[in-house]
Tab-separated table of C-alpha atoms in Angstrom:
chain	number	residue	atom	x	y	z
A	11	UNK	CA	18.261	79.272	-6.996
A	12	UNK	CA	20.972	76.568	-7.104
A	13	UNK	CA	19.899	73.423	-5.420
A	14	UNK	CA	22.867	73.374	-2.793
A	15	UNK	CA	21.738	76.890	-1.641
A	16	UNK	CA	18.374	76.033	-1.575
A	17	UNK	CA	19.018	72.913	0.552
A	18	UNK	CA	20.923	74.888	2.918
A	19	UNK	CA	18.205	77.639	3.542
A	20	UNK	CA	15.482	74.840	3.883
A	21	UNK	CA	17.555	72.808	6.233
A	22	UNK	CA	17.890	75.899	8.505
A	23	UNK	CA	14.441	77.079	8.186
A	24	UNK	CA	13.222	73.559	9.160
A	25	UNK	CA	15.477	73.212	12.111
A	26	UNK	CA	14.539	76.602	13.320
A	27	UNK	CA	11.011	75.772	13.462
A	28	UNK	CA	11.708	72.464	15.289
A	29	UNK	CA	14.214	74.067	17.730
A	30	UNK	CA	11.639	76.401	19.519
A	31	UNK	CA	13.706	76.113	22.778
A	32	UNK	CA	16.962	77.276	20.742
A	33	UNK	CA	18.684	74.062	21.779
A	34	UNK	CA	20.644	73.415	18.723
A	35	UNK	CA	20.769	76.920	17.307
A	36	UNK	CA	21.036	79.443	20.213
A	37	UNK	CA	18.888	82.669	19.900
A	38	UNK	CA	22.156	84.744	19.949
A	39	UNK	CA	23.742	82.758	17.238
A	40	UNK	CA	20.879	83.314	15.083
A	41	UNK	CA	20.823	87.058	15.648
A	42	UNK	CA	24.437	87.291	15.037
A	43	UNK	CA	23.927	85.364	11.679
A	44	UNK	CA	21.237	87.589	10.647
A	45	UNK	CA	23.186	90.768	11.402
A	46	UNK	CA	26.318	89.434	9.601
A	47	UNK	CA	24.347	88.476	6.445
A	48	UNK	CA	22.276	91.433	6.280
A	49	UNK	CA	25.503	93.883	6.108
A	50	UNK	CA	24.491	94.615	2.397
A	51	UNK	CA	20.753	94.402	2.767
A	52	UNK	CA	18.739	97.662	2.543
A	53	UNK	CA	15.009	98.393	2.478
A	54	UNK	CA	15.245	99.104	-1.326
A	55	UNK	CA	16.749	95.486	-1.981
A	56	UNK	CA	15.010	93.298	-4.469
A	57	UNK	CA	14.399	89.704	-4.371
A	58	UNK	CA	17.920	88.684	-5.564
A	59	UNK	CA	19.548	90.581	-2.735
A	60	UNK	CA	17.085	89.062	-0.283
A	61	UNK	CA	17.861	85.589	-1.462
A	62	UNK	CA	21.559	86.363	-1.078
A	63	UNK	CA	20.973	87.356	2.456
A	64	UNK	CA	18.867	84.108	3.235
A	65	UNK	CA	21.666	82.030	1.653
A	66	UNK	CA	24.434	83.820	3.578
A	67	UNK	CA	22.558	83.329	6.884
A	68	UNK	CA	21.837	79.696	6.162
A	69	UNK	CA	25.553	79.061	5.347
A	70	UNK	CA	26.625	80.712	8.577
A	71	UNK	CA	24.498	78.642	10.600
A	72	UNK	CA	24.997	75.365	8.677
A	73	UNK	CA	28.657	75.767	9.380
A	74	UNK	CA	27.974	75.881	13.086
A	75	UNK	CA	25.739	72.907	12.914
A	76	UNK	CA	28.384	70.703	11.134
A	77	UNK	CA	31.034	71.873	13.496
A	78	UNK	CA	28.774	70.566	16.372
A	79	UNK	CA	27.106	67.643	14.717
A	80	UNK	CA	29.633	66.448	12.166
A	81	UNK	CA	27.434	63.629	10.988
A	82	UNK	CA	25.198	66.447	9.322
A	83	UNK	CA	27.965	66.888	6.778
A	84	UNK	CA	26.335	64.228	4.495
A	85	UNK	CA	22.908	65.776	4.830
A	86	UNK	CA	23.722	69.225	3.746
A	87	UNK	CA	24.739	68.610	0.034
A	88	UNK	CA	21.848	67.680	-2.334
A	89	UNK	CA	22.156	64.015	-3.303
A	90	UNK	CA	19.942	62.095	-5.701
A	91	UNK	CA	20.149	59.242	-8.184
A	92	UNK	CA	19.521	60.947	-11.432
A	93	UNK	CA	23.300	61.726	-12.060
A	94	UNK	CA	23.760	57.834	-12.214
A	95	UNK	CA	20.137	56.686	-13.231
A	96	UNK	CA	19.886	58.547	-16.566
A	97	UNK	CA	23.294	57.334	-18.173
A	98	UNK	CA	22.417	53.867	-16.944
A	99	UNK	CA	18.891	54.109	-18.525
A	100	UNK	CA	20.069	55.459	-21.671
A	101	UNK	CA	22.606	52.639	-22.041
A	102	UNK	CA	20.045	49.963	-21.321
A	103	UNK	CA	17.662	51.514	-23.858
A	104	UNK	CA	20.426	51.334	-26.552
A	105	UNK	CA	21.235	47.689	-25.637
A	106	UNK	CA	17.521	46.749	-25.645
A	107	UNK	CA	17.100	48.563	-29.115
A	108	UNK	CA	20.037	46.770	-30.612
A	109	UNK	CA	19.281	43.188	-29.641
A	110	UNK	CA	15.369	43.486	-30.147
A	111	UNK	CA	15.901	41.257	-33.247
A	112	UNK	CA	13.732	43.756	-35.234
A	113	UNK	CA	14.119	41.704	-38.468
A	114	UNK	CA	13.309	38.464	-37.027
A	115	UNK	CA	15.011	35.104	-37.200
A	116	UNK	CA	16.042	32.916	-40.062
A	117	UNK	CA	16.406	35.888	-42.257
A	118	UNK	CA	12.486	36.223	-42.843
A	119	UNK	CA	10.695	39.265	-42.016
A	120	UNK	CA	7.050	38.926	-41.059
A	121	UNK	CA	5.660	42.223	-41.954
A	122	UNK	CA	2.777	41.984	-39.610
A	123	UNK	CA	4.936	40.956	-36.508
A	124	UNK	CA	7.722	43.373	-37.006
A	125	UNK	CA	9.003	44.274	-33.418
A	126	UNK	CA	8.905	47.845	-34.772
A	127	UNK	CA	4.930	47.514	-34.724
A	128	UNK	CA	5.202	46.839	-31.143
A	129	UNK	CA	7.385	49.756	-30.537
A	130	UNK	CA	4.934	51.924	-32.504
A	131	UNK	CA	2.012	50.707	-30.597
A	132	UNK	CA	3.685	51.225	-27.353
A	133	UNK	CA	4.639	54.797	-27.982
A	134	UNK	CA	1.056	55.815	-29.214
A	135	UNK	CA	-0.159	54.431	-25.809
A	136	UNK	CA	2.457	56.543	-24.182
A	137	UNK	CA	1.385	59.667	-25.927
A	138	UNK	CA	-2.317	59.114	-25.044
A	139	UNK	CA	-1.277	58.536	-21.313
A	140	UNK	CA	0.792	61.742	-21.592
A	141	UNK	CA	-2.072	63.708	-22.817
A	142	UNK	CA	-4.592	62.281	-20.145
A	143	UNK	CA	-1.944	62.755	-17.365
A	144	UNK	CA	-1.348	66.450	-18.524
A	145	UNK	CA	-4.948	67.257	-18.602
A	146	UNK	CA	-5.464	65.505	-14.958
A	147	UNK	CA	-2.449	67.624	-13.697
A	148	UNK	CA	-3.827	70.901	-15.092
A	149	UNK	CA	-7.158	69.975	-13.554
A	150	UNK	CA	-5.534	69.155	-10.197
A	151	UNK	CA	-3.491	72.365	-10.143
A	152	UNK	CA	-6.524	74.322	-10.784
A	153	UNK	CA	-8.397	72.783	-7.921
A	154	UNK	CA	-5.414	72.321	-5.273
A	155	UNK	CA	-4.886	74.917	-2.541
A	156	UNK	CA	-1.267	74.056	-2.204
A	157	UNK	CA	-1.750	73.076	1.399
A	158	UNK	CA	-0.965	69.342	0.889
A	159	UNK	CA	2.289	68.435	2.115
A	160	UNK	CA	2.241	64.670	1.761
A	161	UNK	CA	5.247	62.634	0.779
A	162	UNK	CA	6.585	62.951	-2.717
A	163	UNK	CA	5.533	60.497	-5.373
A	164	UNK	CA	7.013	57.157	-6.434
A	165	UNK	CA	8.982	58.702	-9.219
A	166	UNK	CA	10.761	61.171	-7.072
A	167	UNK	CA	11.532	58.720	-4.204
A	168	UNK	CA	12.976	56.368	-6.794
A	169	UNK	CA	14.970	58.946	-8.620
A	170	UNK	CA	16.249	60.649	-5.296
A	171	UNK	CA	16.732	57.415	-3.371
A	172	UNK	CA	15.281	56.849	-0.095
A	173	UNK	CA	17.309	59.433	1.825
A	174	UNK	CA	17.866	57.823	5.223
A	175	UNK	CA	18.874	59.851	8.252
A	176	UNK	CA	22.478	59.781	9.475
A	177	UNK	CA	23.299	56.365	11.389
A	178	UNK	CA	23.971	58.591	14.446
A	179	UNK	CA	20.112	59.338	14.688
A	180	UNK	CA	19.040	55.693	14.271
A	181	UNK	CA	20.899	54.323	17.166
A	182	UNK	CA	18.893	55.517	20.150
A	183	UNK	CA	16.089	58.007	20.367
A	184	UNK	CA	16.992	58.866	23.846
A	185	UNK	CA	20.717	59.496	23.068
A	186	UNK	CA	21.277	63.025	24.723
A	187	UNK	CA	24.008	63.861	22.216
A	188	UNK	CA	21.418	64.102	19.595
A	189	UNK	CA	18.507	66.609	20.574
A	190	UNK	CA	15.072	65.673	19.951
A	191	UNK	CA	14.510	68.797	18.074
A	192	UNK	CA	17.386	67.854	15.634
A	193	UNK	CA	15.756	64.529	14.896
A	194	UNK	CA	12.409	66.136	14.292
A	195	UNK	CA	13.860	69.119	12.195
A	196	UNK	CA	15.789	66.666	9.939
A	197	UNK	CA	12.612	64.428	9.382
A	198	UNK	CA	10.536	67.505	8.560
A	199	UNK	CA	13.374	68.723	6.315
A	200	UNK	CA	13.546	65.623	4.189
A	201	UNK	CA	9.853	65.542	3.727
A	202	UNK	CA	9.807	69.361	2.807
A	203	UNK	CA	12.820	68.903	0.446
A	204	UNK	CA	11.017	66.070	-1.487
A	205	UNK	CA	7.743	68.330	-1.580
A	206	UNK	CA	9.685	71.265	-2.960
A	207	UNK	CA	11.897	69.364	-5.538
A	208	UNK	CA	9.278	66.679	-6.673
A	209	UNK	CA	8.121	68.766	-9.727
A	210	UNK	CA	11.847	69.273	-11.014
A	211	UNK	CA	12.968	65.662	-10.482
A	212	UNK	CA	9.670	64.240	-11.854
A	213	UNK	CA	10.200	66.486	-15.134
A	214	UNK	CA	13.927	65.444	-15.432
A	215	UNK	CA	13.007	61.821	-15.133
A	216	UNK	CA	10.372	62.179	-17.767
A	217	UNK	CA	12.539	63.776	-19.992
A	218	UNK	CA	15.208	60.943	-19.430
A	219	UNK	CA	12.516	58.336	-20.326
A	220	UNK	CA	11.550	60.015	-23.408
A	221	UNK	CA	15.137	60.281	-24.468
A	222	UNK	CA	15.641	56.533	-23.626
A	223	UNK	CA	12.727	55.659	-25.637
A	224	UNK	CA	14.056	57.637	-28.637
A	225	UNK	CA	17.462	55.972	-28.279
A	226	UNK	CA	15.840	52.631	-28.081
A	227	UNK	CA	14.172	53.204	-31.433
A	228	UNK	CA	17.239	54.658	-33.116
A	229	UNK	CA	19.243	51.490	-31.874
A	230	UNK	CA	16.594	49.234	-33.239
A	231	UNK	CA	16.459	50.928	-36.606
A	232	UNK	CA	20.416	50.962	-36.834
A	233	UNK	CA	20.550	47.395	-35.771
A	234	UNK	CA	18.002	46.385	-38.363
A	235	UNK	CA	20.069	48.192	-41.172
A	236	UNK	CA	23.399	46.448	-39.701
A	237	UNK	CA	21.748	43.114	-39.798
A	238	UNK	CA	20.292	43.749	-43.294
A	239	UNK	CA	23.643	44.799	-44.687
A	240	UNK	CA	25.187	41.576	-44.078
A	241	UNK	CA	22.306	39.305	-44.731
A	242	UNK	CA	19.445	38.994	-47.297
A	243	UNK	CA	16.146	39.367	-45.578
A	244	UNK	CA	12.814	38.265	-47.211
A	245	UNK	CA	9.497	39.623	-46.401
A	246	UNK	CA	6.172	37.726	-45.942
A	247	UNK	CA	3.093	37.568	-43.939
A	248	UNK	CA	0.585	35.091	-42.398
A	249	UNK	CA	-2.694	35.830	-40.461
A	250	UNK	CA	-5.696	34.177	-39.127
A	251	UNK	CA	-7.788	37.279	-39.437
A	252	UNK	CA	-6.389	39.630	-42.160
A	253	UNK	CA	-7.133	39.331	-45.903
A	254	UNK	CA	-4.701	40.743	-48.505
A	255	UNK	CA	-7.171	43.565	-48.913
A	256	UNK	CA	-7.670	44.445	-45.196
A	257	UNK	CA	-3.873	44.042	-44.578
A	258	UNK	CA	-2.857	46.368	-47.477
A	259	UNK	CA	-5.413	49.091	-46.117
A	260	UNK	CA	-3.902	48.763	-42.675
A	261	UNK	CA	-0.328	49.048	-43.773
A	262	UNK	CA	-1.304	51.970	-46.014
A	263	UNK	CA	-2.732	53.678	-43.001
A	264	UNK	CA	0.508	52.913	-40.996
A	265	UNK	CA	3.120	53.525	-43.473
A	266	UNK	CA	1.283	56.017	-45.539
A	267	UNK	CA	2.958	59.178	-44.015
A	268	UNK	CA	6.513	57.407	-44.470
A	269	UNK	CA	5.746	56.568	-48.099
A	270	UNK	CA	4.562	60.075	-48.858
A	271	UNK	CA	7.677	61.605	-47.366
A	272	UNK	CA	10.286	59.011	-48.747
A	273	UNK	CA	8.474	58.449	-52.073
A	274	UNK	CA	8.817	54.649	-51.788
A	275	UNK	CA	5.698	53.032	-52.512
A	276	UNK	CA	3.906	50.433	-50.399
A	277	UNK	CA	4.500	47.016	-52.004
A	278	UNK	CA	1.514	44.723	-52.798
A	279	UNK	CA	1.113	42.220	-49.914
A	280	UNK	CA	-0.563	39.492	-51.865
A	281	UNK	CA	2.489	37.845	-53.376
A	282	UNK	CA	3.895	37.608	-49.692
A	283	UNK	CA	1.078	35.800	-48.151
A	284	UNK	CA	1.946	32.443	-46.606
A	285	UNK	CA	-0.749	30.105	-46.042
A	286	UNK	CA	-1.383	26.477	-45.225
A	287	UNK	CA	-1.683	25.855	-48.983
A	288	UNK	CA	1.389	27.777	-49.757
A	289	UNK	CA	3.718	27.266	-46.821
A	290	UNK	CA	6.971	27.856	-48.750
A	291	UNK	CA	6.348	31.375	-50.094
A	292	UNK	CA	9.739	32.859	-50.355
A	293	UNK	CA	8.450	36.437	-50.350
A	294	UNK	CA	10.552	39.349	-51.678
A	295	UNK	CA	13.521	41.472	-50.759
A	296	UNK	CA	12.577	43.213	-47.537
A	297	UNK	CA	14.595	46.352	-48.102
A	298	UNK	CA	11.451	48.546	-49.156
A	299	UNK	CA	9.609	47.417	-46.027
A	300	UNK	CA	12.667	48.189	-43.997
A	301	UNK	CA	13.135	51.714	-45.247
A	302	UNK	CA	9.324	52.245	-44.761
A	303	UNK	CA	9.373	51.166	-41.176
A	304	UNK	CA	12.648	52.974	-40.450
A	305	UNK	CA	11.052	56.177	-41.622
A	306	UNK	CA	7.697	55.552	-39.739
A	307	UNK	CA	9.598	55.121	-36.623
A	308	UNK	CA	11.510	58.161	-37.004
A	309	UNK	CA	8.240	60.167	-37.748
A	310	UNK	CA	6.253	58.811	-34.789
A	311	UNK	CA	8.792	57.755	-32.251
A	312	UNK	CA	12.095	59.285	-32.496
A	313	UNK	CA	11.152	62.888	-33.417
A	314	UNK	CA	8.188	63.130	-30.855
A	315	UNK	CA	10.260	61.521	-28.113
A	316	UNK	CA	13.207	63.866	-28.683
A	317	UNK	CA	10.793	66.795	-28.618
A	318	UNK	CA	9.166	65.630	-25.544
A	319	UNK	CA	12.536	65.184	-23.927
A	320	UNK	CA	13.673	68.665	-24.859
A	321	UNK	CA	10.300	70.177	-23.668
A	322	UNK	CA	10.564	68.279	-20.267
A	323	UNK	CA	14.298	69.382	-19.797
A	324	UNK	CA	13.423	72.955	-20.474
A	325	UNK	CA	10.426	72.721	-18.045
A	326	UNK	CA	12.786	71.123	-15.407
A	327	UNK	CA	15.419	73.962	-15.718
A	328	UNK	CA	12.646	76.632	-15.638
A	329	UNK	CA	11.037	75.048	-12.417
A	330	UNK	CA	14.399	74.847	-10.875
A	331	UNK	CA	14.982	78.510	-11.197
A	332	UNK	CA	11.540	79.284	-10.020
A	333	UNK	CA	11.818	77.115	-6.815
A	334	UNK	CA	11.307	79.211	-3.709
A	335	UNK	CA	11.209	77.810	-0.207
A	336	UNK	CA	8.848	80.520	0.548
A	337	UNK	CA	6.083	78.684	-1.501
A	338	UNK	CA	5.610	76.104	1.129
A	339	UNK	CA	2.560	76.495	3.370
A	340	UNK	CA	3.148	79.132	5.850
A	341	UNK	CA	6.946	79.376	5.283
A	342	UNK	CA	6.812	82.952	4.056
A	343	UNK	CA	6.219	84.059	7.461
A	344	UNK	CA	9.537	82.840	8.473
A	345	UNK	CA	11.323	84.768	5.743
A	346	UNK	CA	9.041	87.877	6.564
A	347	UNK	CA	10.343	87.605	10.069
A	348	UNK	CA	14.094	87.459	9.073
A	349	UNK	CA	13.669	90.529	6.843
A	350	UNK	CA	12.044	92.423	9.500
A	351	UNK	CA	14.784	91.420	11.938
A	352	UNK	CA	17.482	92.325	9.446
A	353	UNK	CA	16.008	95.558	8.424
A	354	UNK	CA	14.562	96.676	11.638
A	355	UNK	CA	11.220	97.111	9.863
A	356	UNK	CA	7.825	96.693	11.699
A	357	UNK	CA	6.680	93.184	11.952
A	358	UNK	CA	3.007	92.735	11.598
A	359	UNK	CA	1.759	90.951	14.777
A	360	UNK	CA	-1.850	89.647	15.045
A	361	UNK	CA	-3.731	90.526	18.321
A	362	UNK	CA	-6.867	88.587	19.415
A	363	UNK	CA	-8.486	89.831	22.445
A	364	UNK	CA	-10.514	87.407	24.580
A	365	UNK	CA	-13.570	88.887	26.376
A	366	UNK	CA	-11.469	91.950	27.149
A	367	UNK	CA	-11.217	95.206	25.726
A	368	UNK	CA	-7.579	96.638	26.354
A	369	UNK	CA	-7.123	100.352	27.126
A	370	UNK	CA	-4.988	102.440	24.797
A	371	UNK	CA	-2.216	102.382	27.427
A	372	UNK	CA	-2.345	98.670	27.669
A	373	UNK	CA	-2.028	98.498	23.862
A	374	UNK	CA	0.919	100.579	23.796
A	375	UNK	CA	2.454	98.616	26.660
A	376	UNK	CA	1.800	95.397	24.922
A	377	UNK	CA	3.498	96.749	21.776
A	378	UNK	CA	6.706	97.917	23.667
A	379	UNK	CA	7.042	94.823	25.462
A	380	UNK	CA	6.722	92.454	22.249
A	381	UNK	CA	9.311	94.762	20.622
A	382	UNK	CA	11.770	94.106	23.315
A	383	UNK	CA	10.838	90.408	23.322
A	384	UNK	CA	10.961	89.966	19.589
A	385	UNK	CA	13.880	92.240	18.881
A	386	UNK	CA	12.161	94.073	16.121
A	387	UNK	CA	9.648	96.898	15.649
A	388	UNK	CA	6.199	95.650	15.984
A	389	UNK	CA	2.743	96.699	14.336
A	390	UNK	CA	-0.248	95.295	16.253
A	391	UNK	CA	-3.040	94.035	13.844
A	392	UNK	CA	-5.971	93.925	16.230
A	393	UNK	CA	-8.881	91.430	15.480
A	394	UNK	CA	-12.502	91.407	16.713
A	395	UNK	CA	-13.017	90.484	20.406
A	396	UNK	CA	-13.776	86.794	20.955
A	397	UNK	CA	-16.965	86.412	22.834
A	398	UNK	CA	-17.662	83.924	25.517
A	399	UNK	CA	-18.863	80.684	24.099
A	400	UNK	CA	-17.463	81.290	20.470
A	401	UNK	CA	-13.886	79.786	21.245
A	402	UNK	CA	-13.825	76.899	18.737
A	403	UNK	CA	-15.616	79.002	15.951
A	404	UNK	CA	-13.067	81.924	16.557
A	405	UNK	CA	-10.128	79.878	16.434
A	406	UNK	CA	-11.155	78.340	13.155
A	407	UNK	CA	-11.950	81.846	11.659
A	408	UNK	CA	-8.252	82.754	12.378
A	409	UNK	CA	-7.066	80.335	9.749
A	410	UNK	CA	-9.587	80.776	6.906
A	411	UNK	CA	-6.716	82.581	4.829
A	412	UNK	CA	-3.507	80.875	5.624
A	413	UNK	CA	-1.689	82.888	3.214
A	414	UNK	CA	-2.364	86.147	5.157
A	415	UNK	CA	-1.519	84.788	8.605
A	416	UNK	CA	1.165	87.052	10.442
A	417	UNK	CA	4.430	85.808	11.701
A	418	UNK	CA	3.279	86.301	15.412
A	419	UNK	CA	-0.251	86.025	16.890
A	420	UNK	CA	-1.118	87.171	20.389
A	421	UNK	CA	-3.891	86.009	22.375
A	422	UNK	CA	-4.852	88.586	24.741
A	423	UNK	CA	-6.581	87.986	28.143
A	424	UNK	CA	-7.482	89.908	31.229
A	425	UNK	CA	-4.953	88.802	33.850
A	426	UNK	CA	-7.387	89.944	36.596
A	427	UNK	CA	-9.902	87.136	35.543
A	428	UNK	CA	-9.201	83.681	37.192
A	429	UNK	CA	-8.470	81.297	34.242
A	430	UNK	CA	-10.896	78.266	33.510
A	431	UNK	CA	-10.037	75.360	31.353
A	432	UNK	CA	-13.503	75.349	29.860
A	433	UNK	CA	-13.178	78.809	28.378
A	434	UNK	CA	-9.750	80.374	28.371
A	435	UNK	CA	-8.207	76.940	28.103
A	436	UNK	CA	-10.633	75.814	25.290
A	437	UNK	CA	-9.851	78.965	23.183
A	438	UNK	CA	-6.050	78.474	23.671
A	439	UNK	CA	-6.210	74.808	22.611
A	440	UNK	CA	-8.463	75.370	19.749
A	441	UNK	CA	-6.259	77.998	18.406
A	442	UNK	CA	-3.259	76.057	18.538
A	443	UNK	CA	-5.050	73.075	17.053
A	444	UNK	CA	-6.314	74.993	14.127
A	445	UNK	CA	-2.783	76.396	13.253
A	446	UNK	CA	-1.319	72.994	13.723
A	447	UNK	CA	-3.677	71.320	11.290
A	448	UNK	CA	-2.470	73.766	8.584
A	449	UNK	CA	1.236	73.453	9.641
A	450	UNK	CA	1.341	77.239	10.002
A	451	UNK	CA	4.690	78.831	10.767
A	452	UNK	CA	2.919	81.436	13.020
A	453	UNK	CA	4.328	81.599	16.479
A	454	UNK	CA	1.519	81.873	19.058
A	455	UNK	CA	1.803	83.804	22.284
A	456	UNK	CA	-0.443	84.341	25.248
A	457	UNK	CA	-0.327	87.798	26.636
A	458	UNK	CA	-1.893	88.852	29.903
A	459	UNK	CA	-3.120	92.551	30.545
A	460	UNK	CA	-2.421	93.073	34.104
A	461	UNK	CA	-3.226	96.744	34.178
A	462	UNK	CA	-6.699	96.295	36.129
A	463	UNK	CA	-5.070	93.493	38.320
A	464	UNK	CA	-2.221	95.783	39.249
A	465	UNK	CA	-4.143	98.854	39.789
A	466	UNK	CA	-6.483	96.930	42.366
A	467	UNK	CA	-3.803	95.180	44.234
A	468	UNK	CA	-0.713	97.014	44.086
A	469	UNK	CA	-0.954	98.501	47.679
A	470	UNK	CA	-1.389	94.920	49.069
A	471	UNK	CA	1.439	93.564	51.135
A	472	UNK	CA	1.369	90.172	49.430
A	473	UNK	CA	0.941	91.840	45.855
A	474	UNK	CA	3.819	90.010	44.367
A	475	UNK	CA	2.821	86.750	45.667
A	476	UNK	CA	-0.871	87.157	44.446
A	477	UNK	CA	0.509	88.018	41.109
A	478	UNK	CA	2.761	84.988	40.813
A	479	UNK	CA	-0.083	82.713	42.073
A	480	UNK	CA	-2.392	84.119	39.126
A	481	UNK	CA	0.446	83.668	36.784
A	482	UNK	CA	0.870	80.091	37.726
A	483	UNK	CA	-2.748	79.612	37.274
A	484	UNK	CA	-2.639	80.769	33.746
A	485	UNK	CA	0.278	78.708	32.898
A	486	UNK	CA	-1.592	75.783	34.092
A	487	UNK	CA	-4.445	76.720	31.667
A	488	UNK	CA	-2.170	77.478	28.825
A	489	UNK	CA	-0.782	74.043	28.330
A	490	UNK	CA	1.907	73.892	25.676
A	491	UNK	CA	1.875	77.833	25.476
A	492	UNK	CA	2.765	77.886	29.242
A	493	UNK	CA	6.291	79.199	28.162
A	494	UNK	CA	4.884	81.629	25.679
A	495	UNK	CA	3.092	83.737	28.313
A	496	UNK	CA	3.988	87.500	28.559
A	497	UNK	CA	2.375	89.599	31.433
A	498	UNK	CA	2.144	93.335	30.661
A	499	UNK	CA	3.262	95.586	32.117
A	500	UNK	CA	6.100	93.814	33.571
A	501	UNK	CA	6.341	93.878	37.459
A	502	UNK	CA	8.467	96.606	38.598
A	503	UNK	CA	11.376	94.911	40.708
A	504	UNK	CA	10.749	97.568	43.449
A	505	UNK	CA	7.219	96.591	43.960
């Protein structure tokens, strides 16, 4: 999925979650966008057709948002620093490599303090770090449950830049022109976007760093030959710790592969030894040493770094094509709900009765009422009855398998029972907290079975008033879910 398309889909998904009251995206507008985008969608449609549906729907809603909040125009397109960072990084690497003075000053080359030895040492350290890091990432991937939604790492933040909210959002939190849901939604969107794209950005940046290291080494070698072409450099060495024999063995180990490939023998270092007694040793022409170091750099720096850069680039493209906003914790429920709305298929809805067994008639009534309320066919998935005293444990049990949570979950209570904070309220709060802790997309509802209440009081003169009073009591106990209460069967206006 292309970044621009992915970004629009994720933006709309995040804003719809934050906009529970349909303040910035009216429910009718969402429905119209779903129907318009689903014109070519069928029940036999594959993933590609579904992705096009999500993209078309998101584009329609983004156009509406930009028309009403023009400052969002800067938020919609993907934006990061990589397109500028990578070329700058490569140019800097070439300049550093060229000006490393790899052959030393005064037309003398100390074969033991060659800057190229430092380049070799640094690269071997990087290879070791890459190996350890790869093992750690594999171990972390094996043990991670994918539920962590913390901010992206330093590399991603640096490469993308600190995406700040539009200036209009930073002026005044109480500005009525900018709804609170929009502020919250954009903040969540930035966090989720970084989380979703972090692997791709990290791979691309690592690839760029490997390419920069290869270019630095190439520039150092080219610079070395350019300087050597215009000047005669002499090779020598001096050391406090090395003897001629130990240094010959060390250089044989370092330069041996290059010597074997190029056919250039490793010169004897004894005549090149400068000591306090022999401070004016002239050494010998450094051409052979330059050739050996150049081949060594090619073998152990340039080729491995280019291979690593290619591998990271390939992995980045593969990761980019595999990005799916549905992989975020709980986000799949949102997309399942859209498909159900678009195709009119049954939407699995969880139902949890609390200390109450619904009659078959009540179950059927609840299903019909939810279908009218949600606008799609509903299939109720009934869970075991929650017993008195097990409210907290039952709420925790509901979220043990986050990937299997339904798009909607109904908490069913007996409307005839007087609601209590310590029992009914505790179960509602515990359930809401459990779902909030895993950042689930599941939408919670409180449904009240009024079948028994209505049968016992329908003939009373103040029946409607009593029903309203009981509903008010339930709303007081439901707390944040007070607006998600559904009483079934609905009260007949003629009553």
